[in-house]
XYZ file of C-alpha atoms in Angstrom:
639
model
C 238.949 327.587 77.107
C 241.129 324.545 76.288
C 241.850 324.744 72.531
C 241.990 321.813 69.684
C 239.099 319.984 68.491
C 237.769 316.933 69.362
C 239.562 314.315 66.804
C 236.658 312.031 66.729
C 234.210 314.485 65.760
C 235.926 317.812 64.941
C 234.144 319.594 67.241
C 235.666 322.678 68.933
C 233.431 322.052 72.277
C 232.253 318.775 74.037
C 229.545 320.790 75.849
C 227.013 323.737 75.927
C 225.281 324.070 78.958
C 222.128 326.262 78.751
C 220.106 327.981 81.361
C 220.070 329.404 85.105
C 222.769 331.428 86.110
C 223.452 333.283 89.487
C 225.604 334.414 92.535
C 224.994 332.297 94.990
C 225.429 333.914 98.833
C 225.638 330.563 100.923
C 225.664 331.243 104.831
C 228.716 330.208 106.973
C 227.108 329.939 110.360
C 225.941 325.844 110.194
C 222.967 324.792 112.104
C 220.788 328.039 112.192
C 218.180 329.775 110.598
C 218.319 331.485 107.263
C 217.211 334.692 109.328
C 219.854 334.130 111.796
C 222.797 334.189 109.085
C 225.504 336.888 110.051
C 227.798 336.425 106.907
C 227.839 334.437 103.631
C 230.321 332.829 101.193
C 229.865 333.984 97.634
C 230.372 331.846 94.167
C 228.483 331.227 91.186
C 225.550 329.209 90.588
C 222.572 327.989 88.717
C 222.231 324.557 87.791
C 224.015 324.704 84.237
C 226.182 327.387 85.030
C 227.542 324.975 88.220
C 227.889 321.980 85.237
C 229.932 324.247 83.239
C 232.502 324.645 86.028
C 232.185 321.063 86.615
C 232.930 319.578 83.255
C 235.834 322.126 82.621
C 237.518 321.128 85.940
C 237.157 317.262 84.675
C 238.870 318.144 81.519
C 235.701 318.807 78.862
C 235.590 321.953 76.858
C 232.445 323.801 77.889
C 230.356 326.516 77.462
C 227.571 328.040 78.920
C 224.920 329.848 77.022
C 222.857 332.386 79.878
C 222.496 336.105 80.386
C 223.839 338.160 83.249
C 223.489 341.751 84.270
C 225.283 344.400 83.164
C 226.682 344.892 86.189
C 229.108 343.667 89.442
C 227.445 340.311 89.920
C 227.528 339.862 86.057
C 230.945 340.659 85.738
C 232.072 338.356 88.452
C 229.924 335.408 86.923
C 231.659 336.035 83.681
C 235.160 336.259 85.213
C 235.152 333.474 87.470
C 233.786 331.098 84.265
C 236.614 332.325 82.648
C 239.354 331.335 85.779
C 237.788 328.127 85.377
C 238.125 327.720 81.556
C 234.952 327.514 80.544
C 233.737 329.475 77.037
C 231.888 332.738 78.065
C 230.901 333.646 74.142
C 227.451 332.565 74.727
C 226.765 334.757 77.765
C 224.793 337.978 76.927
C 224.853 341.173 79.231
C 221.308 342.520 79.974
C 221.256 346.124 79.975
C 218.111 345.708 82.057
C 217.972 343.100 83.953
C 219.603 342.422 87.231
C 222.076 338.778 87.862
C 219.693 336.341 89.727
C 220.989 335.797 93.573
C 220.452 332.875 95.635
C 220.185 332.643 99.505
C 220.951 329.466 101.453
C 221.596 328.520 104.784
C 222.470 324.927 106.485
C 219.948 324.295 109.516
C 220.176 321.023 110.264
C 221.468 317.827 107.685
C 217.564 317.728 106.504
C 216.987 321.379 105.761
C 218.808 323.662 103.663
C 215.998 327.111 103.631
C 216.617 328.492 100.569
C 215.461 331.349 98.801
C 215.756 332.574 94.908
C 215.933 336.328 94.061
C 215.024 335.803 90.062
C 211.966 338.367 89.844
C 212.539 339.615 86.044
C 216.341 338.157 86.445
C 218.896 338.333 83.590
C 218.757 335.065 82.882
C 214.875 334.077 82.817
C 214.670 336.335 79.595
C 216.823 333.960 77.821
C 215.248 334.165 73.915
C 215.541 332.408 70.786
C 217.977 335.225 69.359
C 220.626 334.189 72.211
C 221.263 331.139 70.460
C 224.312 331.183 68.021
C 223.500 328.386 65.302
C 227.215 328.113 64.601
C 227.707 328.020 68.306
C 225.647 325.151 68.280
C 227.212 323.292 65.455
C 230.704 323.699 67.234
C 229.525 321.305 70.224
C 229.220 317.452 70.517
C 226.318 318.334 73.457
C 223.869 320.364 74.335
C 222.546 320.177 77.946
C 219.102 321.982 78.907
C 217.788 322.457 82.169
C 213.796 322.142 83.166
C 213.688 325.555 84.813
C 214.314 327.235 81.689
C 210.915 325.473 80.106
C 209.017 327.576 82.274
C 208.875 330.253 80.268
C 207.968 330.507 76.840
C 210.634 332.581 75.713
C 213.466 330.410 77.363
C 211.601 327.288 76.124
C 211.800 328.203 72.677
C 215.708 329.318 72.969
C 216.215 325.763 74.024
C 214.255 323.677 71.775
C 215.861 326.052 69.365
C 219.477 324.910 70.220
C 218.350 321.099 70.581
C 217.122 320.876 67.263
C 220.386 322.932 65.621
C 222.440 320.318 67.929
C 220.621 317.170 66.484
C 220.421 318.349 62.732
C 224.272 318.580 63.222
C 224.952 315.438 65.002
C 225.294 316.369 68.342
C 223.409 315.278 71.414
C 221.095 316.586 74.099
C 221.159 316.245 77.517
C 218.222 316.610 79.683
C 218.977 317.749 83.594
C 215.249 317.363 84.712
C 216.724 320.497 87.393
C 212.576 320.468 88.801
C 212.135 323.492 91.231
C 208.419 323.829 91.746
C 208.498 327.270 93.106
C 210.308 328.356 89.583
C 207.070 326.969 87.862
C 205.397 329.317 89.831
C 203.984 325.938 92.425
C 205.353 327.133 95.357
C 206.241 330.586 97.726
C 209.431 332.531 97.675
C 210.264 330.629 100.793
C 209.932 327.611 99.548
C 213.830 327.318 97.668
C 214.360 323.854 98.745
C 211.130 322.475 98.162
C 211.823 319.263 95.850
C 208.353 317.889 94.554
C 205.074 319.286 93.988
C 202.997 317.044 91.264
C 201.828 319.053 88.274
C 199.819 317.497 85.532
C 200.504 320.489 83.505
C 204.599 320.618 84.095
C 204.316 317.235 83.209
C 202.431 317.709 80.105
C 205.018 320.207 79.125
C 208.179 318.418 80.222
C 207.090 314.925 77.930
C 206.918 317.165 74.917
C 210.930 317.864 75.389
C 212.056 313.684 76.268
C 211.715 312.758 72.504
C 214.291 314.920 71.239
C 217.097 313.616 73.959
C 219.922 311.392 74.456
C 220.515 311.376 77.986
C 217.743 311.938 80.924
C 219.037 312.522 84.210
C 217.028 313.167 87.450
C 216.208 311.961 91.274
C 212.955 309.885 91.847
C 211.122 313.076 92.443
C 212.163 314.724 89.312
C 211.299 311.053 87.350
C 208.015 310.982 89.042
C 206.963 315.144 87.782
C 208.636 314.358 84.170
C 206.414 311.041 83.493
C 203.520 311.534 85.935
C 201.667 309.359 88.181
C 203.236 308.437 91.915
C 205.104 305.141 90.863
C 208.429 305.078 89.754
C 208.479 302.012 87.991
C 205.461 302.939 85.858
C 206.843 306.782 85.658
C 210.488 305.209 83.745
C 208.483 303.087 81.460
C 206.447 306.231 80.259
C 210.076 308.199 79.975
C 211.236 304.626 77.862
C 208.156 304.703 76.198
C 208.339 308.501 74.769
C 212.583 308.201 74.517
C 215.117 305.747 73.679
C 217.639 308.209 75.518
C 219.686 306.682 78.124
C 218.493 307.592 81.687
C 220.121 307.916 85.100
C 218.164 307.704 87.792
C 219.568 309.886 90.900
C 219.366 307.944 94.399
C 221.288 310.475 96.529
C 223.188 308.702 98.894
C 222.405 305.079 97.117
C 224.090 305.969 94.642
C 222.557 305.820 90.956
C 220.846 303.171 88.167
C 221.231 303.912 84.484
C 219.069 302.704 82.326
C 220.258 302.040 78.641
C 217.366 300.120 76.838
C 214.437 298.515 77.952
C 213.435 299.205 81.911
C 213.806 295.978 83.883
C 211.650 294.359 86.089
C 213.311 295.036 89.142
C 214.652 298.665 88.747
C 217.840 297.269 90.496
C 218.845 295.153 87.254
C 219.929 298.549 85.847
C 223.437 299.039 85.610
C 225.208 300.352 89.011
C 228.072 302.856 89.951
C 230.315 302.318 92.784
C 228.632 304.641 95.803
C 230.575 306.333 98.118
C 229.254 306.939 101.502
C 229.503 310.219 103.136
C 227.878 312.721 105.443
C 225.769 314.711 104.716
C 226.262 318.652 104.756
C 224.649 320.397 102.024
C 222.768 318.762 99.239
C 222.913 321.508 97.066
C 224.657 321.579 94.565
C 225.204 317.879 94.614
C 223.259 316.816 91.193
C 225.156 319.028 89.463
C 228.386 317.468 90.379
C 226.749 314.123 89.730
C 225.868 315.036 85.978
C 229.270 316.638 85.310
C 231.372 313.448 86.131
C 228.439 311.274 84.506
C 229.470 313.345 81.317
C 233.470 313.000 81.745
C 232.510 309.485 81.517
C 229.568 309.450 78.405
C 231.313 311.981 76.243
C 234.526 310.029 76.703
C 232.832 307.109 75.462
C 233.423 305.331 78.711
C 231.247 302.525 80.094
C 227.993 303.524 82.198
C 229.238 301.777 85.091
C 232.575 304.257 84.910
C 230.895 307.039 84.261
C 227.990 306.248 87.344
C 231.140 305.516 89.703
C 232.484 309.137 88.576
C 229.356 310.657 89.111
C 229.070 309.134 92.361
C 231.977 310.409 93.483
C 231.889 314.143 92.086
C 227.759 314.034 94.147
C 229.875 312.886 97.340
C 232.167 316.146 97.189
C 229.541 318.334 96.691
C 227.347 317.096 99.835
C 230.181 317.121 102.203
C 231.228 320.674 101.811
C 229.273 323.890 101.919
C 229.086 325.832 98.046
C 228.458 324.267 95.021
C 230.631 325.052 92.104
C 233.729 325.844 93.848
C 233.180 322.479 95.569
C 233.104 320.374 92.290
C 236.301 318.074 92.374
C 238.882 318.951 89.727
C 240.273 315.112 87.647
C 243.204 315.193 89.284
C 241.363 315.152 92.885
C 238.972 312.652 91.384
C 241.246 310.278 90.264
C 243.527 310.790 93.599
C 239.700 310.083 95.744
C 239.511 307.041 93.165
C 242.797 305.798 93.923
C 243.545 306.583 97.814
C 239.808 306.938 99.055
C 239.595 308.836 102.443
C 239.401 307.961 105.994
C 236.915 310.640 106.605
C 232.676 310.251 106.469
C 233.199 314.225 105.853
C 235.541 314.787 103.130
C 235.964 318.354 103.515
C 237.766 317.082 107.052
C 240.232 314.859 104.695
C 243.889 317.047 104.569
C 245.392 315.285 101.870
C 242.154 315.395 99.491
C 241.727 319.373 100.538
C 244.913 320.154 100.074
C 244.988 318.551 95.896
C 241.332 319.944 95.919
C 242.768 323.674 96.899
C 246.186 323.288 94.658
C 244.212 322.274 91.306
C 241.172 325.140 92.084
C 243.724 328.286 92.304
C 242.290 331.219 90.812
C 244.975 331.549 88.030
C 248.666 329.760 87.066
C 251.385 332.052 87.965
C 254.688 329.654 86.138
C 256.766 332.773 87.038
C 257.246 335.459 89.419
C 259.164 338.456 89.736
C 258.229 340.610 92.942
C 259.507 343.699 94.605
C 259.844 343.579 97.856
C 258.746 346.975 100.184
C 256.891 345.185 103.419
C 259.908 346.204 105.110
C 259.029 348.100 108.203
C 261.947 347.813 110.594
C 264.412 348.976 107.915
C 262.620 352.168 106.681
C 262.203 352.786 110.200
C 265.879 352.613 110.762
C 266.298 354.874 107.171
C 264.068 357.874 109.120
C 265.623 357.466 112.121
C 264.303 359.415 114.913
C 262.505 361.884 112.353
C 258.755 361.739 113.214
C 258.838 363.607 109.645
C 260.615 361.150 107.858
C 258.858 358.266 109.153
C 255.292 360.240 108.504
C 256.679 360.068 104.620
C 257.045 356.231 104.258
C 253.760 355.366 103.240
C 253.779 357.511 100.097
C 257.503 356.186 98.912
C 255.553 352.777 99.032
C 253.143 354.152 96.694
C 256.120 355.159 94.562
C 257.653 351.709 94.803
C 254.320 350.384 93.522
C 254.430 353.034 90.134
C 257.972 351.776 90.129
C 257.213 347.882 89.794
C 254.093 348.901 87.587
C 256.310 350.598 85.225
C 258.372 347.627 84.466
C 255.374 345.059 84.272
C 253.530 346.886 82.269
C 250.375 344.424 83.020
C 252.146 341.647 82.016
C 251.911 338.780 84.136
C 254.501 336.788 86.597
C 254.859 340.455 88.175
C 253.805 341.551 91.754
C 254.982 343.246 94.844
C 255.017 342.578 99.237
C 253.791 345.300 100.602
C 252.976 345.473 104.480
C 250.023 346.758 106.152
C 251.691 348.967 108.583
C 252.741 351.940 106.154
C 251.424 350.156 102.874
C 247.852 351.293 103.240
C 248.156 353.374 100.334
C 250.441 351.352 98.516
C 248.028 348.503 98.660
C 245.116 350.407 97.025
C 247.361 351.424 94.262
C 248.227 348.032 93.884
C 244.967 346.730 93.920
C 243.869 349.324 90.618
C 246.111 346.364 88.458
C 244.278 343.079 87.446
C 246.606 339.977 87.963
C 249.154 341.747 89.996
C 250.468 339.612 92.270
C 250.695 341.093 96.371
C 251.553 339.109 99.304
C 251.249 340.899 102.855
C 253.507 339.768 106.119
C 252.073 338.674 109.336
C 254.945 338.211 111.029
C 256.167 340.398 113.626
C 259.218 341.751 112.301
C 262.623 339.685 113.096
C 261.097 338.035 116.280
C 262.837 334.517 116.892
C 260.353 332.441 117.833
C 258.094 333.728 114.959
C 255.068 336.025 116.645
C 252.539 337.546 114.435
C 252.532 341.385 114.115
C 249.386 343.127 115.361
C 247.713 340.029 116.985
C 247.966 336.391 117.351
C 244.187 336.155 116.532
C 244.632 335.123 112.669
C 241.461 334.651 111.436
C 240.076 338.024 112.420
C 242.384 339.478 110.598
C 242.535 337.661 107.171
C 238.875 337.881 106.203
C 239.288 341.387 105.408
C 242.182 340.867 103.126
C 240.830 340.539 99.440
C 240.494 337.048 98.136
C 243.652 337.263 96.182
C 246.237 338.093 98.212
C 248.979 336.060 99.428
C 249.936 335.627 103.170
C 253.573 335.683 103.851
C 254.948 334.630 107.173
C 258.713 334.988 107.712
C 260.860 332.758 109.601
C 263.931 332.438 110.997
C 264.386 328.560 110.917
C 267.288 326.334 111.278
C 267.071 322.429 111.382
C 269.653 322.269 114.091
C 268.425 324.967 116.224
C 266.889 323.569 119.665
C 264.324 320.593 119.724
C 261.677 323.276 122.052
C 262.487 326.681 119.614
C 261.579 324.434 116.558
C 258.507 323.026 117.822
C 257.880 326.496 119.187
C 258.050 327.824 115.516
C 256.770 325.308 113.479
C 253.479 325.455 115.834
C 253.538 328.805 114.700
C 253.844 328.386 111.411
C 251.177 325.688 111.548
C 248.700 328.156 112.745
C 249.130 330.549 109.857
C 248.792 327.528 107.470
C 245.640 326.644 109.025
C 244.348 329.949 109.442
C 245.177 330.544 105.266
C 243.230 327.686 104.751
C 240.089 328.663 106.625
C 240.129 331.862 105.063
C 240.621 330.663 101.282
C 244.252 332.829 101.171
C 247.301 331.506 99.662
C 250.207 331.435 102.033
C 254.040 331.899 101.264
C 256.605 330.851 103.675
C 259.595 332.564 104.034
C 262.390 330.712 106.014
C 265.533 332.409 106.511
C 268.527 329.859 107.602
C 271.838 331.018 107.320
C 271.676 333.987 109.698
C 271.794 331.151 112.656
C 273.538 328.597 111.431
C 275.756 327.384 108.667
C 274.654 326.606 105.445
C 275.239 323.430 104.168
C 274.003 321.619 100.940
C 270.878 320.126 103.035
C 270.492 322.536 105.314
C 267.315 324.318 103.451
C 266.022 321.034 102.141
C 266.228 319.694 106.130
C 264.117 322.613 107.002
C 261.747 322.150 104.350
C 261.425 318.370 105.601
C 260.568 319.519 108.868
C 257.745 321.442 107.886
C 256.708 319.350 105.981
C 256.279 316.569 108.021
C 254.010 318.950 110.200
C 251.305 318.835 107.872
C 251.996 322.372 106.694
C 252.189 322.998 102.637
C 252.380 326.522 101.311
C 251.285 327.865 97.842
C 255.129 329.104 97.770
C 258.353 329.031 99.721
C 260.755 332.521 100.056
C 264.422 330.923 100.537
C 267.631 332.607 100.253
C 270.207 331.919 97.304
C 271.722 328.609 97.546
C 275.550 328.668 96.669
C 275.504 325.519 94.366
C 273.494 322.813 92.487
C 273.674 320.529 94.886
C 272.367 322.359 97.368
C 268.897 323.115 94.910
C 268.679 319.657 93.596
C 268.578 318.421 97.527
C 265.620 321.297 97.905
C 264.070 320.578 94.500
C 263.694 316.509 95.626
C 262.134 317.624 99.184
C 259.552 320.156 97.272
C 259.022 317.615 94.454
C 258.158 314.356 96.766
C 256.331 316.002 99.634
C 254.305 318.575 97.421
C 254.371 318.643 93.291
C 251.257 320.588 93.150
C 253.877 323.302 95.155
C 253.543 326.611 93.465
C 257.211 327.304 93.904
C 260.046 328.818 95.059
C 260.598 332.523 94.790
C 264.411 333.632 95.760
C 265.015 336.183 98.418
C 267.445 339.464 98.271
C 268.883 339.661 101.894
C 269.900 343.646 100.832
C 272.584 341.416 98.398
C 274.272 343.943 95.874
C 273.427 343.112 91.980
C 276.323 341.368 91.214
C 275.871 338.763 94.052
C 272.519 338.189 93.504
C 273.159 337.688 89.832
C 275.198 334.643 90.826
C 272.837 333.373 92.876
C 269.771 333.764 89.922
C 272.437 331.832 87.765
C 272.505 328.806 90.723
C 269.011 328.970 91.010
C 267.734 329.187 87.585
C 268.563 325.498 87.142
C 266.746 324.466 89.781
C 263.289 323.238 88.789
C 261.148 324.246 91.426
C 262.297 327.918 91.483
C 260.266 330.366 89.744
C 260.991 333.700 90.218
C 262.532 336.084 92.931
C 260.941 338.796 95.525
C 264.041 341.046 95.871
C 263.551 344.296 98.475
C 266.245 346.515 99.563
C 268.643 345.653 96.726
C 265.727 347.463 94.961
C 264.455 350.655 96.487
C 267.457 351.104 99.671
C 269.248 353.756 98.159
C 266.283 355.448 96.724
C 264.267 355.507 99.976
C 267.208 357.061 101.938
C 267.583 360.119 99.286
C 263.881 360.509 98.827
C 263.353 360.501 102.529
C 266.264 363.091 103.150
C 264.780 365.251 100.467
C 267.284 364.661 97.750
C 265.662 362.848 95.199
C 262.090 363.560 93.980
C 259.501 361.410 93.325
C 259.854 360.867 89.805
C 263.783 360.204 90.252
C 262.646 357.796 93.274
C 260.455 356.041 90.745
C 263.002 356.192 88.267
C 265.567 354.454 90.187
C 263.556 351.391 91.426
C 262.431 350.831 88.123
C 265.767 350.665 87.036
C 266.799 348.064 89.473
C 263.868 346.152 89.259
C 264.260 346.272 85.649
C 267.771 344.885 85.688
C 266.805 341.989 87.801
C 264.102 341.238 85.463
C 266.371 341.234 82.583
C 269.105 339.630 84.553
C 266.378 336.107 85.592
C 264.821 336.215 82.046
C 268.336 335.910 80.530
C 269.970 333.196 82.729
């Protein structure tokens, strides 16, 4: 979480978000039945959960307060709140409980089947004792959710937390959130059933209006809070029981709020800027709309701002498929405000995905410092004809990884490249370290034009890498190498991007000029244009060592104008003995755009051929490369 304190009011949070919390399992097959889903995209959910994530990627401080299992699902609800900085102190694990799951599939643009597995869930025995006075106190808002009035024991932990928010000057927010088959008015298969009139959910729902600052719902969720069939009459009752302001949700019309008395025509109320957009999945999409309408109210800004922003967060969320991971972060906001899109369906817009993927990365990684062992054409060289030898080089990557382990010891800005041709093994053992960095090659080794290794068929192959590991496609590119070999390549290269972006993988290009052509100051920075200019923007660029400042500041202004939300550059070792590559981390280092290096055979060469002829055992192996590595590291850190 964000830290400081709010200097108007001295509180430590601007929101607590209370209520629902699950994995949502969202099918990727559009246009079929829930029964006819083959595979599904995971992420978290539940109504205040999702306005957690939203607020904290609009630049609020929030919290949620929920419960979660004590187990996988729990542990991935609390870790991904945490990658998106929101305040995980009020979530309790329940030894007994399972994490609630949600099912959802996209039939058609008017039905979205849906189905909630919450039988005796975690967070339905939400109690009085889960609320943290002092937790309470810290927050300028409290927002509830009407689910969680369905039971008396999560009713009471909420009324409990919006009277300790009101006796210490903070407000509450009321997300009407109306599910009728979670009041127990509807079948299991009823998820996305909006409206069924209740006289006693009503009866229950005006008892909580009094005690709130801000209503917000959708016509249907007006109409079950007040009672009766017409609207009008339904926001007079809601005026007549609350002076809170209310914001009436229109879907695709956009939204009225209504601060004061309710107007004779409802359309007098005060209007956001709508934004229209297909339609793709509607879920999801109020909780976007409340967590821009509360950048904008907790700021102090007008209604009509905050409506606008609200607007626009609701668009995102119905034109792509999840819910919280679809929530705009400000900066995409404010670049949607600014530039707009040509698209209907802004999940189609490149520009808007692209600052939409580069502000939602899991984590910041401001430095890097990798060792290299993807090589496969090299260690196959090192064993020679020696069916033995070569047998042996997927356990000397496994010794590389205790190697680079040794010197990070879990620190961050550490990682490794490690292939998937002998680095099976090496991969696991990588994959036992939280925030370790690994990137993987798809490139077919030293082919000119690039070809993949394995298969051209991308896709197929990338789903089954884990989420966070980095593609890395090598190339050997030079600006003034033939018009037909560049297009050739840069197709290539194009496909990869594309096929890291459909898979949700982070891609780092690695472009290799000077073995086929001369290097000149612009030479790198002309290659960078190029690819560029094809659409194609990588988390991270590989690039050799650059022999002078001139030559970085020319790469530094390409990188800086065509993509600042650029991760980086990482430098390359090219089998470079130390000394040279210390002069080339000294050139670098000034250079603002590079952040690290991914060095390889400099590294673990010499080890590999004396470990492989039986001269050097594994603990001298590991020894060595740790030694090296841990030379370079000291080396960058001091430059």
């Amino acid at each position: 979480m964000p830290t400081g304190q709010s200097k108007a009011t001295g509180k430590q949070l601007d929101v607590i978000t209370i209520g629902r919390a699950s994995v949502d399992l969202y099918g990727q097959q559009i246009g079929t039945r829930l029964e006819d889903i083959g595979s599904f995209a995971k992420s978290v959910g539940g109504c205040p959960t999702n306005i957690s994530v939203g607020t904290a990627r609009l630049g609020l401080k929030s919290a949620l307060i929920t419960r979660v299992g004590d187990e996988q699902m729990g542990r991935f609800i609390r870790e991904q709140l945490t990658r998106e900085g929101v305040e995980t102190r009020g979530i309790v694990t329940d030894p007994e409980r399972l994490t609630a799951l949600v099912l959802l599939a996209v039939e058609n643009d008017n039905s979205f089947p849906l189905i909630f597995y919450r039988d005796n869930c975690a967070d339905a025995a939400l109690n009085e004792d889960d609320i943290d006075e002092a937790f309470i106190r810290s927050t300028r808002a409290v927002l509830v959710t009407g689910t969680h009035f369905a039971k008396p024991h999560s009713d009471k932990a909420q009324r409990k937390a919006m009277r300790i928010a009101r006796e210490n000057g903070g407000k509450v927010v009321f997300d009407i959130d109306y599910r009728p088959n979670l009041w127990g008015l509807a079948g299991h298969d009823a998820g996305d059933s909006r409206y069924i009139a209740s006289d006693t959910v009503t009866a229950h729902l005006r008892t909580v209006l009094p005690e709130c600052d801000l209503i917000v719902g959708t016509e249907e969720e007006v109409l079950i809070a007040a009672g009766g069939d017409d609207l009008h009459a339904a926001l007079r009752t809601i005026r007549s029981l609350s002076s809170a302001v209310i914001v009436l949700k229109r879907g695709p019309m956009g939204c009225i709020v209504y601060d004061g008395v309710i107007p004779a025509d409802l359309e007098d109320g005060i209007v956001g800027k709508g934004f229209p957009i297909e339609v793709y999945n509607v879920l999801g999409a109020g909780d976007a709309f409340m967590s821009g309408f509360l950048r904008g109210w907790l700021r102090g800004e007008a209604h009509a701002t905050s409506a606008t922003w609200a607007n626009a967060c609701g668009a995102f969320a119905v034109s792509r498929l999840l819910c919280a991971p679809e929530i705009p972060t400000w900066t995409e906001l404010q670049f949607f405000l600014e530039h707009g899109s040509k698209e209907r369906a802004l999940r189609k817009d490149a520009e808007i995905n692209h600052v939409h993927w580069a502000t939602t990365r899991r984590r910041d990684i401001p430095r890097l410092m990798a060792l290299a062992v993807d090589h496969r054409v090299q260690l196959e060289d090192m064993a020679g004809n020696d069916a033995e030898k070569l047998s042996r080089v997927p356990a000397f990557k496994v010794l590389a990884v205790k190697a680079a382990q040794r010197i990070a010891r879990g620190r961050d800005g550490f990682g490794m490249l490690i292939d998937d041709k002998y680095g099976r093994d090496a991969l696991y053992a990588a994959g036992a370290f939280k925030d370790f960095w690994v990137a993987r090659p798809i490139e077919l080794p030293g082919s000119r034009p690039l070809q993949f290794e394995f298969t051209q068929d991308l896709g197929s192959r990338l789903v089954e890498w884990p989420v966070d590991h980095c593609i890395k496609v090598l190339c050997f590119f030079h600006p003034d190498d033939p018009d037909a070999l560049r297009r050739q390549q840069i197709e290539k290269l194009r496909s990869a991007f594309d096929a890291a972006r459909s898979v949700g993988r982070e891609i780092l290009i690695e472009i290799i000029s000077g073995k086929n052509g001369p290097l000149h100051d612009d030479t790198v920075a002309r290659a960078l244009t190029e690819i560029y200019d094809a659409g194609i923007k990588p988390d991270w660029w590989k690039l050799e060592p650059q022999a002078n400042a001139a030559a970085w500041a020319e790469t530094d202004a390409v990188i800086e104008a065509r993509d600042p939300l650029c991760r980086g550059v990482v430098l390359l070792g090219l089998d470079a003995p130390q000394a040279e590559l210390e002069a080339g981390f000294k050139a670098a280092k000034r250079a603002r755009t590079v952040k690290g290096f991914a060095v390889g055979r400099t590294i673990f060469a010499d080890a590999a051929r004396a470990w492989l002829d039986g001269k050097m055992s594994d603990e001298e192996a590991v020894a060595d490369m740790a030694g090296r590595f841990g030379a370079l590291v000291e080396i960058w850190e001091q430059q």
